[in-house]
Amino acid sequence: RFGLVLYDDDAAVGGTVRYVRPFGDKVTASRLLGAWALRVGAARLDNEIAGSPVDPGWRLSLGASVGGDTRTFFFEPRFGTGWGASVGYNLTRFDGGEVRQRASLAAEATRIVTPWDGHTLVGHVGGAIVAGDLDRPSQMLDAGGPEALRGWAPFWLLGRARVLANAEYRVAFWHDLNQNWGHFIWVHGVGAAAFVDVGAVSSCAA
């Protein structure tokens, strides 16, 4: 299937065309085990990015990804294995004639098991690397934030390469409450989680 995304923000105006092809056995009635995707994007850059004046220009983006997930549902999953890999390339040509290139490669894997009811263990590992002409924080890899090292704020740990590992223990005290509070908040259960995050990030230098 094809998809088209158009955007207009403070830094650029552009769009992305994406083609997704599912594969594998059925995990649910509406989803197969995995999918691969190709994307092509183009954007017109503004003359200011993140508050810093730059020459306006054009950017071409190419990318490919593949991945799979065996979870039957994503709310409170008890079992599952997920994996994914992606590669990307950006070519930016400014109106002044300067050309910059950026390439990226990433891979990750996740495992979820529930040895006994109400107690779930989650493990995740991932790595990524970027190369090319990088001169802005937004072009670097971020090792902090809720999707990485949760003890660090976003944009505190930047680099050209990173490796992350996360381990999490989830316990459900109640998971069949189904309480409706004023038709605004649904409470399905109450639980807690403990986690450990470790990682390594390279310097920003080439």
Tab-separated table of C-alpha atoms in Angstrom:
chain	number	residue	atom	x	y	z
A	1	ARG	CA	0.000	0.000	0.000
A	2	PHE	CA	1.060	3.590	-0.668
A	3	GLY	CA	0.959	6.537	1.708
A	4	LEU	CA	1.494	10.275	1.282
A	5	VAL	CA	2.407	12.723	4.061
A	6	LEU	CA	2.582	16.491	3.532
A	7	TYR	CA	3.965	18.841	6.168
A	8	ASP	CA	4.619	22.520	6.758
A	9	ASP	CA	6.598	23.495	9.860
A	10	ASP	CA	9.025	26.174	10.973
A	11	ALA	CA	11.971	24.557	9.180
A	12	ALA	CA	10.649	23.127	5.915
A	13	VAL	CA	7.727	22.485	3.599
A	14	GLY	CA	7.627	19.115	1.887
A	15	GLY	CA	6.181	15.661	1.540
A	16	THR	CA	6.996	11.968	1.702
A	17	VAL	CA	5.697	9.059	-0.382
A	18	ARG	CA	5.883	5.639	1.260
A	19	TYR	CA	5.222	2.114	-0.010
A	20	VAL	CA	4.638	-0.663	2.550
A	21	ARG	CA	4.511	-4.385	1.737
A	22	PRO	CA	3.463	-6.809	4.537
A	23	PHE	CA	4.797	-10.376	4.619
A	24	GLY	CA	4.695	-13.505	6.762
A	25	ASP	CA	2.007	-15.405	8.644
A	26	LYS	CA	-1.052	-13.759	10.135
A	27	VAL	CA	-0.569	-12.482	13.692
A	28	THR	CA	-4.067	-11.027	13.879
A	29	ALA	CA	-6.968	-10.922	11.440
A	30	SER	CA	-5.750	-7.565	10.112
A	31	ARG	CA	-1.933	-7.762	10.480
A	32	LEU	CA	0.810	-10.017	9.143
A	33	LEU	CA	4.030	-10.880	10.927
A	34	GLY	CA	6.203	-8.215	9.288
A	35	ALA	CA	6.538	-5.580	6.601
A	36	TRP	CA	9.142	-3.830	4.522
A	37	ALA	CA	8.865	-0.250	3.353
A	38	LEU	CA	10.441	2.225	0.933
A	39	ARG	CA	10.138	5.989	1.190
A	40	VAL	CA	11.069	9.017	-0.914
A	41	GLY	CA	10.769	12.564	0.363
A	42	ALA	CA	11.496	16.085	-0.802
A	43	ALA	CA	11.402	19.364	1.102
A	44	ARG	CA	12.049	23.061	0.651
A	45	LEU	CA	14.135	24.310	3.573
A	46	ASP	CA	13.443	27.617	5.251
A	47	ASN	CA	16.188	30.182	5.821
A	48	GLU	CA	16.164	29.483	9.566
A	49	ILE	CA	16.484	26.141	11.374
A	50	ALA	CA	16.198	25.902	15.160
A	51	GLY	CA	16.677	29.660	15.441
A	52	SER	CA	19.921	29.678	13.445
A	53	PRO	CA	19.994	31.485	10.075
A	54	VAL	CA	20.996	29.266	7.140
A	55	ASP	CA	20.746	29.438	3.371
A	56	PRO	CA	17.445	28.123	2.027
A	57	GLY	CA	17.641	25.048	-0.156
A	58	TRP	CA	16.222	21.669	-1.127
A	59	ARG	CA	16.481	18.259	0.549
A	60	LEU	CA	15.963	14.819	-0.971
A	61	SER	CA	15.440	11.845	1.378
A	62	LEU	CA	15.548	8.121	0.607
A	63	GLY	CA	14.954	5.268	3.014
A	64	ALA	CA	14.167	1.598	3.425
A	65	SER	CA	13.112	-0.450	6.442
A	66	VAL	CA	12.056	-3.966	7.394
A	67	GLY	CA	10.667	-5.356	10.615
A	68	GLY	CA	8.342	-7.773	12.338
A	69	ASP	CA	6.290	-8.078	15.542
A	70	THR	CA	4.487	-11.116	16.968
A	71	ARG	CA	2.396	-9.244	19.556
A	72	THR	CA	-1.304	-9.932	19.100
A	73	PHE	CA	-2.231	-6.635	20.772
A	74	PHE	CA	-0.169	-3.632	21.874
A	75	PHE	CA	-2.025	-2.700	25.065
A	76	GLU	CA	-0.465	-4.607	27.970
A	77	PRO	CA	1.314	-7.220	25.846
A	78	ARG	CA	2.288	-10.436	27.655
A	79	PHE	CA	4.277	-12.226	24.962
A	80	GLY	CA	5.990	-11.155	21.781
A	81	THR	CA	9.134	-10.693	19.741
A	82	GLY	CA	9.865	-7.623	17.669
A	83	TRP	CA	12.729	-6.640	15.417
A	84	GLY	CA	13.535	-4.018	12.833
A	85	ALA	CA	16.260	-2.470	10.688
A	86	SER	CA	16.409	0.673	8.583
A	87	VAL	CA	18.742	2.618	6.320
A	88	GLY	CA	18.423	6.219	5.171
A	89	TYR	CA	20.117	8.844	3.009
A	90	ASN	CA	19.618	12.616	2.804
A	91	LEU	CA	21.008	14.991	0.181
A	92	THR	CA	20.703	18.714	0.878
A	93	ARG	CA	21.584	21.386	-1.676
A	94	PHE	CA	21.476	24.989	-0.515
A	95	ASP	CA	20.742	27.866	-2.874
A	96	GLY	CA	24.277	29.126	-2.335
A	97	GLY	CA	25.673	25.962	-3.927
A	98	GLU	CA	26.748	24.048	-0.814
A	99	VAL	CA	25.884	20.325	-0.786
A	100	ARG	CA	25.590	18.163	2.348
A	101	GLN	CA	24.983	14.449	2.645
A	102	ARG	CA	23.892	12.235	5.552
A	103	ALA	CA	23.486	8.454	5.812
A	104	SER	CA	22.088	6.395	8.683
A	105	LEU	CA	21.758	2.765	9.712
A	106	ALA	CA	19.783	1.346	12.660
A	107	ALA	CA	18.624	-2.004	14.059
A	108	GLU	CA	16.719	-3.142	17.166
A	109	ALA	CA	15.110	-6.186	18.786
A	110	THR	CA	12.570	-6.639	21.604
A	111	ARG	CA	11.465	-9.683	23.601
A	112	ILE	CA	8.444	-9.861	25.942
A	113	VAL	CA	7.668	-12.846	28.188
A	114	THR	CA	5.224	-13.433	31.047
A	115	PRO	CA	6.475	-16.388	33.134
A	116	TRP	CA	3.404	-16.185	35.354
A	117	ASP	CA	0.203	-14.174	35.286
A	118	GLY	CA	0.657	-10.512	36.222
A	119	HIS	CA	4.474	-10.532	35.977
A	120	THR	CA	6.043	-9.558	32.641
A	121	LEU	CA	9.704	-9.234	31.639
A	122	VAL	CA	10.799	-7.061	28.701
A	123	GLY	CA	14.214	-6.832	27.058
A	124	HIS	CA	15.278	-4.488	24.284
A	125	VAL	CA	18.568	-3.853	22.454
A	126	GLY	CA	19.266	-1.430	19.653
A	127	GLY	CA	22.009	0.384	17.836
A	128	ALA	CA	22.341	3.137	15.266
A	129	ILE	CA	24.986	5.109	13.408
A	130	VAL	CA	24.975	8.236	11.244
A	131	ALA	CA	27.672	9.529	8.904
A	132	GLY	CA	28.152	12.546	6.710
A	133	ASP	CA	27.969	16.322	7.088
A	134	LEU	CA	26.467	16.815	10.555
A	135	ASP	CA	26.500	20.287	12.036
A	136	ARG	CA	23.217	20.557	13.969
A	137	PRO	CA	21.995	18.747	17.105
A	138	SER	CA	18.880	17.543	15.283
A	139	GLN	CA	21.084	15.541	12.876
A	140	MET	CA	22.804	13.613	15.676
A	141	LEU	CA	21.599	10.478	17.452
A	142	ASP	CA	19.989	11.125	20.839
A	143	ALA	CA	20.647	8.613	23.635
A	144	GLY	CA	18.430	10.356	26.208
A	145	GLY	CA	14.689	10.593	26.680
A	146	PRO	CA	11.732	8.271	27.282
A	147	GLU	CA	12.570	6.021	24.313
A	148	ALA	CA	16.251	5.584	25.258
A	149	LEU	CA	18.067	6.287	28.564
A	150	ARG	CA	15.152	7.454	30.687
A	151	GLY	CA	17.345	9.101	33.326
A	152	TRP	CA	18.577	11.683	30.815
A	153	ALA	CA	16.668	14.485	29.143
A	154	PRO	CA	16.397	14.589	25.337
A	155	PHE	CA	19.355	16.221	23.528
A	156	TRP	CA	21.685	15.753	26.522
A	157	LEU	CA	23.550	12.770	25.036
A	158	LEU	CA	24.261	13.329	21.349
A	159	GLY	CA	26.639	11.469	19.072
A	160	ARG	CA	27.205	9.788	15.740
A	161	ALA	CA	26.710	6.254	17.088
A	162	ARG	CA	24.799	4.735	19.986
A	163	VAL	CA	24.051	1.345	21.523
A	164	LEU	CA	21.189	0.919	24.009
A	165	ALA	CA	19.871	-1.928	26.155
A	166	ASN	CA	16.765	-1.871	28.354
A	167	ALA	CA	15.400	-4.391	30.844
A	168	GLU	CA	11.994	-3.942	32.448
A	169	TYR	CA	9.859	-5.776	34.998
A	170	ARG	CA	6.112	-5.092	34.950
A	171	VAL	CA	3.649	-6.215	37.612
A	172	ALA	CA	-0.133	-5.898	37.294
A	173	PHE	CA	-2.013	-5.533	40.570
A	174	TRP	CA	-5.412	-5.350	38.881
A	175	HIS	CA	-6.039	-5.668	35.142
A	176	ASP	CA	-9.818	-6.143	34.907
A	177	LEU	CA	-11.213	-2.972	36.478
A	178	ASN	CA	-12.824	-1.379	33.383
A	179	GLN	CA	-13.820	1.723	35.303
A	180	ASN	CA	-15.397	4.623	33.392
A	181	TRP	CA	-14.877	8.008	35.046
A	182	GLY	CA	-17.234	10.539	33.503
A	183	HIS	CA	-16.812	9.110	29.979
A	184	PHE	CA	-13.394	10.824	29.820
A	185	ILE	CA	-11.070	8.367	31.565
A	186	TRP	CA	-11.134	4.576	31.329
A	187	VAL	CA	-9.162	2.703	33.994
A	188	HIS	CA	-8.487	-0.863	32.862
A	189	GLY	CA	-5.970	-1.783	35.540
A	190	VAL	CA	-3.316	-0.734	38.025
A	191	GLY	CA	0.315	-1.831	37.854
A	192	ALA	CA	3.924	-0.805	38.357
A	193	ALA	CA	7.213	-1.174	36.497
A	194	ALA	CA	10.910	-1.191	37.341
A	195	PHE	CA	13.532	-0.756	34.642
A	196	VAL	CA	17.259	-0.536	33.999
A	197	ASP	CA	18.685	1.304	30.983
A	198	VAL	CA	22.308	1.160	29.828
A	199	GLY	CA	23.929	2.629	26.750
A	200	ALA	CA	26.981	4.027	25.056
A	201	VAL	CA	27.190	6.989	22.714
A	202	SER	CA	30.080	8.208	20.600
A	203	SER	CA	31.341	11.760	20.309
A	204	CYS	CA	29.887	14.198	17.789
A	205	ALA	CA	33.173	14.441	15.913
A	206	ALA	CA	33.628	12.679	12.596
